[in-house]
């Protein structure tokens, strides 16, 4: 038997556009596509790398070598530059490819009516005026007005954040498009999902003119900021580059005036500049963040913009969108109410639902489609499979005879069933509790009691539906649901369940000093219920979207300091909230998956999009993409960000320390008219073989034990405090003094310049390796950290020693480096001197640790 509304859904009379009209409109309007960021090509990425001030200085130094005719050393220097560019290109291209693989079609295929014929076309070819046929499971290809429909419901959570589908009604051709949200409106929007019924809609807007497109346009006005570490490194690089160039000029002038050899003076000046130029800083930043991105990707987190990784470690506020981020974006039956008794289904194991509630579970399924697409009907079916599987309450052999659909006048749906041997019809109804009460002819007293029960369930954040049943023995079914004699069975409460990993992740955020703020389009009661489930605190205050609109920026900045729940929020308000938090000095991370989250994702210091459920617009606006949509991955990313920052600080401290003896041994011989110790090739050896490799060692260092038990780093705190700089410079000064002593003593004993240079360089390399070992931790000694896992450490140490042996004992390399052969006792003396240069710092760590233990006791 046909649905009584089927006669309203006759598409045979619809003509639609002609192919000629459609082609012309496509030329005028353009394709029905969302604005999408184009992947950067390899040349664009390379240009970004070489525009860095440090790389430009390195290229200039290489050019000077070529002008001086020293092609070999110039090539060695430039190879270092290309090595770094290669690492960056590899990581950036790998990220772009991964994102491209993740990206799905933003515009689905569409079924349109053209020249009276239904035709399946690419969604990008849909134009305004097209008549689009919609059915369960379809993505709406463009913004449109519904012209025909039956029992049509649409999931608009993509735009509104609401996980509950909304009903659609018929409209006329003269209507202008309205905004998303609300039941019984005739508008459907691009990217939303048809979950029930069918319809025909007339397209009004495509591409950038759709609601999705409008949000996409807003992204263009939001520019991502450079991270604080990037800014600090840039300032440091500029300062040291200026100092290096100034000392270079001093060395050239002093050498030329005192020795009369301006060409050698220029070489000495270049060596001085290379000793001072902070080329390792951008190298460390590039390698740490690139490898950090790779490590995080192993935890199913894709890095969209690599520099934001370190910012994760200093995040102070995590703004969370509820639907699909904290919750599963999937409805489930949470609670039943029958004859004065409540039943929370989570309190009962599979198959153990009390008999008292079997009947309401049975009829909620009978009032739904057998193979449902609607999230609530799926929840009813799954609940039945869980709790009624071994009972007589599931009826796979019953036949659906008729469906009475929802209508604006009666928000209830009824299914008429016939059993194989049944003598009568069985009718199951579900819908808004007030509509079901109307079908059951409740008295005013019954309505008041029902309202109280509905309020109890609604205050727990549940979506409440009523369920009723009836029997009918006549042959001809009535035209309206009211003609049945319904019996009220009870209420069903549904919820969008919290992801299982979220509560623990929220607790870890609090342990780490990261505040969690929920920003959602849902109702305050629902938001507070979710807040209770995930452990969000404090949760007593809620600000709604309309209330937010009444606040000026100053008041909002004050309120966001204490309020953690924002409900009924629209996209523009999300962006405003993020900006208010940023104005208060917070480092803001923002998670989300819908198009409505994209502007806030881009404005936040760290935008984190969901890769599975997330939209293209959200993913492209975000800095990080959670490939498995697991909220706990955010905590792992924060942990990784903190570890990366700690290790960057260790690496930078080491670089500060090692540059002191390099610069000192470049400058002191010039000032005191001694033979030059370090030529440009020696410095290139140190920088290209030792320093970048040491960066890899520090990057691989495991996290500190307290990494998630301390507050976030103050964003105003510099990477290098006075204590850090002082200790680093002191380490370098001690090494410089001992290396200088080795050099002077070697010269005084009658050895020539070649042997003195070889002896001094060997001592410097060993001391360099000692600095690596001692800077792995500023709280534990070298012996205590030897067992800490670091696969790269021993490879780098061994590699450095092997390369040192080659330049000391291979004749060609000896000549290139201007060395003479060292004997075993010479190497032993250099090693002992290097060990002596770091012993004081090891003693300092033991004394400091003992002092902290004493203070804690």
GROMACS .gro file of C-alpha atoms in nm, residues 309-673:
model
  365
  309UNK     CA    1   5.449   2.163   1.619
  310UNK     CA    2   5.662   2.344   1.876
  311UNK     CA    3   5.371   2.577   1.951
  312UNK     CA    4   5.172   2.276   2.071
  313UNK     CA    5   5.404   2.248   2.367
  314UNK     CA    6   5.316   2.600   2.481
  315UNK     CA    7   4.938   2.576   2.418
  316UNK     CA    8   4.744   2.714   2.713
  317UNK     CA    9   4.387   2.678   2.585
  318UNK     CA   10   4.230   2.400   2.378
  319UNK     CA   11   3.903   2.509   2.216
  320UNK     CA   12   3.697   2.203   2.138
  321UNK     CA   13   3.399   2.167   1.907
  322UNK     CA   14   3.154   1.917   2.059
  323UNK     CA   15   2.995   1.737   1.767
  324UNK     CA   16   3.226   1.484   1.608
  325UNK     CA   17   3.522   1.594   1.822
  326UNK     CA   18   3.426   1.525   2.182
  327UNK     CA   19   3.135   1.308   2.068
  328UNK     CA   20   3.104   1.034   1.808
  329UNK     CA   21   2.854   1.232   1.594
  330UNK     CA   22   2.645   0.916   1.623
  331UNK     CA   23   2.321   0.889   1.818
  332UNK     CA   24   2.269   0.607   2.069
  333UNK     CA   25   1.985   0.511   2.302
  334UNK     CA   26   2.081   0.622   2.651
  335UNK     CA   27   1.766   0.602   2.864
  336UNK     CA   28   1.409   0.464   2.875
  337UNK     CA   29   1.115   0.587   3.082
  338UNK     CA   30   0.814   0.356   3.127
  339UNK     CA   31   0.533   0.385   3.387
  340UNK     CA   32   0.723   0.595   3.638
  341UNK     CA   33   1.054   0.409   3.606
  342UNK     CA   34   1.376   0.523   3.440
  343UNK     CA   35   1.634   0.285   3.295
  344UNK     CA   36   1.983   0.389   3.194
  345UNK     CA   37   2.088   0.135   2.933
  346UNK     CA   38   2.457   0.187   3.016
  347UNK     CA   39   2.391   0.027   3.354
  348UNK     CA   40   2.303  -0.306   3.191
  349UNK     CA   41   2.524  -0.548   3.001
  350UNK     CA   42   2.433  -0.680   2.659
  351UNK     CA   43   2.109  -0.880   2.663
  352UNK     CA   44   2.023  -0.780   3.022
  353UNK     CA   45   1.766  -0.504   2.971
  354UNK     CA   46   1.486  -0.543   3.229
  355UNK     CA   47   1.168  -0.699   3.089
  356UNK     CA   48   0.973  -0.391   3.189
  357UNK     CA   49   1.146  -0.196   2.908
  358UNK     CA   50   1.138  -0.457   2.631
  359UNK     CA   51   0.811  -0.335   2.485
  360UNK     CA   52   0.923   0.026   2.433
  361UNK     CA   53   1.249  -0.090   2.273
  362UNK     CA   54   1.049  -0.319   2.043
  363UNK     CA   55   0.808  -0.052   1.924
  364UNK     CA   56   1.077   0.213   1.879
  365UNK     CA   57   1.230  -0.028   1.623
  366UNK     CA   58   0.892  -0.099   1.459
  367UNK     CA   59   0.838   0.276   1.420
  368UNK     CA   60   1.164   0.299   1.224
  369UNK     CA   61   1.281   0.184   0.882
  370UNK     CA   62   1.408  -0.173   0.862
  371UNK     CA   63   1.736  -0.059   0.704
  372UNK     CA   64   1.761   0.288   0.853
  373UNK     CA   65   1.981   0.578   0.750
  374UNK     CA   66   1.854   0.827   1.005
  375UNK     CA   67   2.098   0.838   1.303
  376UNK     CA   68   1.819   0.802   1.560
  377UNK     CA   69   1.663   0.505   1.380
  378UNK     CA   70   2.008   0.344   1.354
  379UNK     CA   71   2.037   0.392   1.731
  380UNK     CA   72   1.702   0.215   1.787
  381UNK     CA   73   1.809  -0.077   1.568
  382UNK     CA   74   2.148  -0.114   1.739
  383UNK     CA   75   1.982  -0.098   2.080
  384UNK     CA   76   1.743  -0.375   1.977
  385UNK     CA   77   2.026  -0.592   1.845
  386UNK     CA   78   2.206  -0.545   2.175
  387UNK     CA   79   1.920  -0.602   2.421
  388UNK     CA   80   1.646  -0.791   2.236
  389UNK     CA   81   1.848  -1.037   2.027
  390UNK     CA   82   1.732  -1.345   2.223
  391UNK     CA   83   1.372  -1.236   2.277
  392UNK     CA   84   1.047  -1.249   2.082
  393UNK     CA   85   1.047  -0.871   2.036
  394UNK     CA   86   1.234  -0.856   1.703
  395UNK     CA   87   1.020  -0.918   1.394
  396UNK     CA   88   1.227  -0.972   1.081
  397UNK     CA   89   0.937  -1.159   0.918
  398UNK     CA   90   0.676  -0.885   0.963
  399UNK     CA   91   0.559  -0.686   0.661
  400UNK     CA   92   0.537  -0.306   0.655
  401UNK     CA   93   0.192  -0.223   0.521
  402UNK     CA   94   0.183   0.153   0.546
  403UNK     CA   95   0.372   0.453   0.676
  404UNK     CA   96   0.219   0.769   0.815
  405UNK     CA   97   0.492   1.035   0.783
  406UNK     CA   98   0.573   1.336   0.993
  407UNK     CA   99   0.387   1.655   0.917
  408UNK     CA  100   0.415   2.010   1.047
  409UNK     CA  101   0.086   1.960   1.232
  410UNK     CA  102   0.182   1.629   1.393
  411UNK     CA  103   0.548   1.558   1.466
  412UNK     CA  104   0.505   1.182   1.479
  413UNK     CA  105   0.554   0.890   1.241
  414UNK     CA  106   0.357   0.564   1.245
  415UNK     CA  107   0.429   0.229   1.080
  416UNK     CA  108   0.156  -0.026   1.020
  417UNK     CA  109   0.280  -0.387   1.033
  418UNK     CA  110   0.130  -0.726   0.955
  419UNK     CA  111   0.267  -1.051   1.093
  420UNK     CA  112   0.260  -1.366   0.879
  421UNK     CA  113  -0.015  -1.523   1.088
  422UNK     CA  114  -0.158  -1.210   1.243
  423UNK     CA  115  -0.528  -1.138   1.247
  424UNK     CA  116  -0.483  -0.766   1.300
  425UNK     CA  117  -0.251  -0.478   1.220
  426UNK     CA  118   0.014  -0.364   1.469
  427UNK     CA  119   0.088   0.009   1.466
  428UNK     CA  120   0.406   0.158   1.612
  429UNK     CA  121   0.441   0.535   1.653
  430UNK     CA  122   0.732   0.753   1.759
  431UNK     CA  123   0.791   1.127   1.758
  432UNK     CA  124   0.796   1.439   1.970
  433UNK     CA  125   0.664   1.350   2.318
  434UNK     CA  126   0.390   1.612   2.287
  435UNK     CA  127   0.278   1.465   1.954
  436UNK     CA  128   0.269   1.110   2.093
  437UNK     CA  129   0.077   1.239   2.397
  438UNK     CA  130  -0.169   1.399   2.155
  439UNK     CA  131  -0.215   1.067   1.973
  440UNK     CA  132  -0.279   0.901   2.311
  441UNK     CA  133  -0.527   1.175   2.416
  442UNK     CA  134  -0.352   1.269   2.738
  443UNK     CA  135  -0.528   1.471   3.001
  444UNK     CA  136  -0.381   1.793   3.136
  445UNK     CA  137  -0.260   1.611   3.449
  446UNK     CA  138  -0.090   1.345   3.237
  447UNK     CA  139   0.070   1.617   3.023
  448UNK     CA  140   0.209   1.793   3.331
  449UNK     CA  141   0.359   1.470   3.462
  450UNK     CA  142   0.503   1.388   3.119
  451UNK     CA  143   0.655   1.738   3.096
  452UNK     CA  144   0.837   1.682   3.424
  453UNK     CA  145   0.984   1.354   3.299
  454UNK     CA  146   1.087   1.514   2.971
  455UNK     CA  147   1.264   1.793   3.162
  456UNK     CA  148   1.457   1.539   3.372
  457UNK     CA  149   1.584   1.365   3.060
  458UNK     CA  150   1.649   1.685   2.865
  459UNK     CA  151   1.857   1.826   3.151
  460UNK     CA  152   2.088   1.530   3.103
  461UNK     CA  153   2.148   1.640   2.747
  462UNK     CA  154   1.921   1.377   2.592
  463UNK     CA  155   1.709   1.405   2.279
  464UNK     CA  156   1.366   1.279   2.397
  465UNK     CA  157   1.111   1.092   2.183
  466UNK     CA  158   0.781   0.934   2.276
  467UNK     CA  159   0.670   0.586   2.170
  468UNK     CA  160   0.318   0.444   2.142
  469UNK     CA  161   0.141   0.138   2.001
  470UNK     CA  162  -0.201   0.050   1.866
  471UNK     CA  163  -0.390  -0.244   1.714
  472UNK     CA  164  -0.636  -0.227   1.425
  473UNK     CA  165  -0.859  -0.505   1.297
  474UNK     CA  166  -1.052  -0.344   1.010
  475UNK     CA  167  -0.955  -0.399   0.647
  476UNK     CA  168  -0.935  -0.038   0.534
  477UNK     CA  169  -0.673   0.164   0.715
  478UNK     CA  170  -0.770   0.518   0.817
  479UNK     CA  171  -0.627   0.831   0.651
  480UNK     CA  172  -0.480   0.982   0.968
  481UNK     CA  173  -0.283   0.859   1.268
  482UNK     CA  174  -0.541   1.009   1.504
  483UNK     CA  175  -0.791   0.746   1.399
  484UNK     CA  176  -0.597   0.475   1.581
  485UNK     CA  177  -0.644   0.404   1.951
  486UNK     CA  178  -0.288   0.450   2.073
  487UNK     CA  179  -0.144   0.335   2.405
  488UNK     CA  180   0.145   0.538   2.543
  489UNK     CA  181   0.450   0.315   2.607
  490UNK     CA  182   0.699   0.569   2.737
  491UNK     CA  183   0.994   0.793   2.650
  492UNK     CA  184   1.328   0.720   2.488
  493UNK     CA  185   1.632   0.941   2.553
  494UNK     CA  186   1.904   0.949   2.288
  495UNK     CA  187   2.250   1.097   2.310
  496UNK     CA  188   2.546   1.162   2.092
  497UNK     CA  189   2.796   0.956   2.297
  498UNK     CA  190   3.128   1.092   2.414
  499UNK     CA  191   3.435   0.935   2.255
  500UNK     CA  192   3.574   0.680   2.502
  501UNK     CA  193   3.921   0.833   2.506
  502UNK     CA  194   3.806   1.190   2.572
  503UNK     CA  195   3.772   1.198   2.955
  504UNK     CA  196   4.126   1.067   3.006
  505UNK     CA  197   4.259   1.308   2.744
  506UNK     CA  198   4.087   1.601   2.918
  507UNK     CA  199   4.235   1.497   3.253
  508UNK     CA  200   4.581   1.486   3.102
  509UNK     CA  201   4.526   1.832   2.955
  510UNK     CA  202   4.448   1.963   3.303
  511UNK     CA  203   4.755   1.789   3.445
  512UNK     CA  204   4.960   1.961   3.179
  513UNK     CA  205   4.807   2.299   3.262
  514UNK     CA  206   4.604   2.321   2.942
  515UNK     CA  207   4.256   2.469   2.980
  516UNK     CA  208   3.977   2.303   2.779
  517UNK     CA  209   3.698   2.522   2.637
  518UNK     CA  210   3.391   2.378   2.464
  519UNK     CA  211   3.250   2.582   2.175
  520UNK     CA  212   2.938   2.427   2.026
  521UNK     CA  213   2.625   2.503   1.830
  522UNK     CA  214   2.423   2.281   2.063
  523UNK     CA  215   2.194   2.380   2.350
  524UNK     CA  216   2.337   2.480   2.692
  525UNK     CA  217   2.185   2.178   2.871
  526UNK     CA  218   2.335   1.937   2.621
  527UNK     CA  219   2.672   2.112   2.637
  528UNK     CA  220   2.677   2.096   3.018
  529UNK     CA  221   2.583   1.729   3.009
  530UNK     CA  222   2.874   1.655   2.778
  531UNK     CA  223   3.098   1.868   3.002
  532UNK     CA  224   3.003   1.651   3.302
  533UNK     CA  225   3.078   1.333   3.109
  534UNK     CA  226   3.423   1.444   2.996
  535UNK     CA  227   3.520   1.608   3.326
  536UNK     CA  228   3.528   1.966   3.199
  537UNK     CA  229   3.568   2.210   3.489
  538UNK     CA  230   3.442   2.454   3.591
  539UNK     CA  231   3.112   2.405   3.407
  540UNK     CA  232   2.864   2.613   3.607
  541UNK     CA  233   2.877   2.911   3.368
  542UNK     CA  234   2.754   2.901   3.008
  543UNK     CA  235   2.752   3.180   2.751
  544UNK     CA  236   2.516   3.141   2.455
  545UNK     CA  237   2.554   3.284   2.108
  546UNK     CA  238   2.282   3.549   2.155
  547UNK     CA  239   2.440   3.657   2.485
  548UNK     CA  240   2.779   3.677   2.316
  549UNK     CA  241   2.634   3.908   2.051
  550UNK     CA  242   2.534   4.152   2.324
  551UNK     CA  243   2.891   4.179   2.456
  552UNK     CA  244   3.152   4.421   2.332
  553UNK     CA  245   3.509   4.300   2.283
  554UNK     CA  246   3.628   4.422   2.623
  555UNK     CA  247   3.353   4.238   2.813
  556UNK     CA  248   3.407   3.924   2.608
  557UNK     CA  249   3.779   3.927   2.682
  558UNK     CA  250   3.698   3.942   3.053
  559UNK     CA  251   3.435   3.666   3.044
  560UNK     CA  252   3.644   3.419   2.841
  561UNK     CA  253   3.896   3.412   3.124
  562UNK     CA  254   3.656   3.208   3.340
  563UNK     CA  255   3.381   3.061   3.119
  564UNK     CA  256   3.456   2.723   2.961
  565UNK     CA  257   3.128   2.644   2.782
  566UNK     CA  258   2.992   2.840   2.487
  567UNK     CA  259   2.663   2.711   2.343
  568UNK     CA  260   2.442   2.798   2.044
  569UNK     CA  261   2.748   2.955   1.880
  570UNK     CA  262   2.759   3.035   1.507
  571UNK     CA  263   3.079   3.029   1.297
  572UNK     CA  264   3.145   3.402   1.314
  573UNK     CA  265   3.127   3.386   1.694
  574UNK     CA  266   3.375   3.097   1.711
  575UNK     CA  267   3.628   3.314   1.533
  576UNK     CA  268   3.556   3.600   1.771
  577UNK     CA  269   3.605   3.375   2.075
  578UNK     CA  270   3.940   3.250   1.950
  579UNK     CA  271   4.053   3.606   1.885
  580UNK     CA  272   3.942   3.714   2.234
  581UNK     CA  273   4.148   3.437   2.391
  582UNK     CA  274   4.448   3.535   2.179
  583UNK     CA  275   4.409   3.897   2.288
  584UNK     CA  276   4.428   3.777   2.650
  585UNK     CA  277   4.770   3.632   2.576
  586UNK     CA  278   4.662   3.269   2.548
  587UNK     CA  279   4.822   3.027   2.303
  588UNK     CA  280   4.510   2.881   2.144
  589UNK     CA  281   4.465   2.537   1.993
  590UNK     CA  282   4.131   2.481   1.819
  591UNK     CA  283   3.984   2.148   1.715
  592UNK     CA  284   3.701   2.097   1.470
  593UNK     CA  285   3.577   1.910   1.168
  594UNK     CA  286   3.300   2.111   1.004
  595UNK     CA  287   3.310   2.393   0.755
  596UNK     CA  288   3.180   2.615   1.033
  597UNK     CA  289   3.505   2.559   1.225
  598UNK     CA  290   3.740   2.663   0.946
  599UNK     CA  291   3.782   3.038   1.019
  600UNK     CA  292   3.855   2.969   1.386
  601UNK     CA  293   4.092   2.686   1.291
  602UNK     CA  294   4.292   2.921   1.072
  603UNK     CA  295   4.294   3.205   1.324
  604UNK     CA  296   4.405   2.986   1.616
  605UNK     CA  297   4.774   2.942   1.684
  606UNK     CA  298   4.720   2.569   1.629
  607UNK     CA  299   4.423   2.458   1.421
  608UNK     CA  300   4.353   2.085   1.457
  609UNK     CA  301   4.109   1.934   1.206
  610UNK     CA  302   3.951   1.590   1.203
  611UNK     CA  303   4.072   1.392   0.902
  612UNK     CA  304   3.800   1.127   0.887
  613UNK     CA  305   3.489   1.335   0.937
  614UNK     CA  306   3.648   1.670   0.860
  615UNK     CA  307   3.578   1.871   0.550
  616UNK     CA  308   3.833   1.986   0.294
  617UNK     CA  309   3.791   2.345   0.408
  618UNK     CA  310   3.860   2.254   0.770
  619UNK     CA  311   4.163   2.042   0.684
  620UNK     CA  312   4.318   2.309   0.466
  621UNK     CA  313   4.262   2.577   0.731
  622UNK     CA  314   4.417   2.366   1.006
  623UNK     CA  315   4.781   2.323   1.102
  624UNK     CA  316   4.734   1.962   1.213
  625UNK     CA  317   4.495   1.690   1.093
  626UNK     CA  318   4.394   1.398   1.316
  627UNK     CA  319   4.377   1.113   1.067
  628UNK     CA  320   4.180   0.886   1.301
  629UNK     CA  321   3.967   1.161   1.461
  630UNK     CA  322   4.089   1.043   1.803
  631UNK     CA  323   4.079   1.326   2.055
  632UNK     CA  324   4.351   1.158   2.262
  633UNK     CA  325   4.590   1.209   1.969
  634UNK     CA  326   4.580   1.581   2.055
  635UNK     CA  327   4.734   1.505   2.394
  636UNK     CA  328   5.004   1.297   2.227
  637UNK     CA  329   5.070   1.588   1.992
  638UNK     CA  330   5.099   1.829   2.289
  639UNK     CA  331   5.337   1.586   2.458
  640UNK     CA  332   5.545   1.568   2.141
  641UNK     CA  333   5.542   1.946   2.109
  642UNK     CA  334   5.681   1.987   2.459
  643UNK     CA  335   5.949   1.725   2.399
  644UNK     CA  336   6.048   1.897   2.076
  645UNK     CA  337   6.078   2.234   2.248
  646UNK     CA  338   6.285   2.089   2.532
  647UNK     CA  339   6.518   1.926   2.284
  648UNK     CA  340   6.543   2.238   2.069
  649UNK     CA  341   6.653   2.427   2.378
  650UNK     CA  342   6.916   2.161   2.452
  651UNK     CA  343   7.042   2.170   2.094
  652UNK     CA  344   7.054   2.550   2.085
  653UNK     CA  345   7.240   2.560   2.416
  654UNK     CA  346   7.495   2.319   2.272
  655UNK     CA  347   7.531   2.530   1.957
  656UNK     CA  348   7.590   2.842   2.166
  657UNK     CA  349   7.856   2.656   2.360
  658UNK     CA  350   8.043   2.512   2.061
  659UNK     CA  351   8.045   2.841   1.874
  660UNK     CA  352   8.247   3.009   2.148
  661UNK     CA  353   8.564   2.803   2.092
  662UNK     CA  354   8.514   2.808   1.714
  663UNK     CA  355   8.489   3.188   1.712
  664UNK     CA  356   8.762   3.221   1.975
  665UNK     CA  357   9.010   3.007   1.783
  666UNK     CA  358   8.931   3.205   1.468
  667UNK     CA  359   8.980   3.544   1.632
  668UNK     CA  360   9.258   3.497   1.893
  669UNK     CA  361   9.538   3.393   1.652
  670UNK     CA  362   9.463   3.702   1.441
  671UNK     CA  363   9.472   3.938   1.737
  672UNK     CA  364   9.795   3.790   1.878
  673UNK     CA  365   9.974   3.738   1.546
   0.00000   0.00000   0.00000
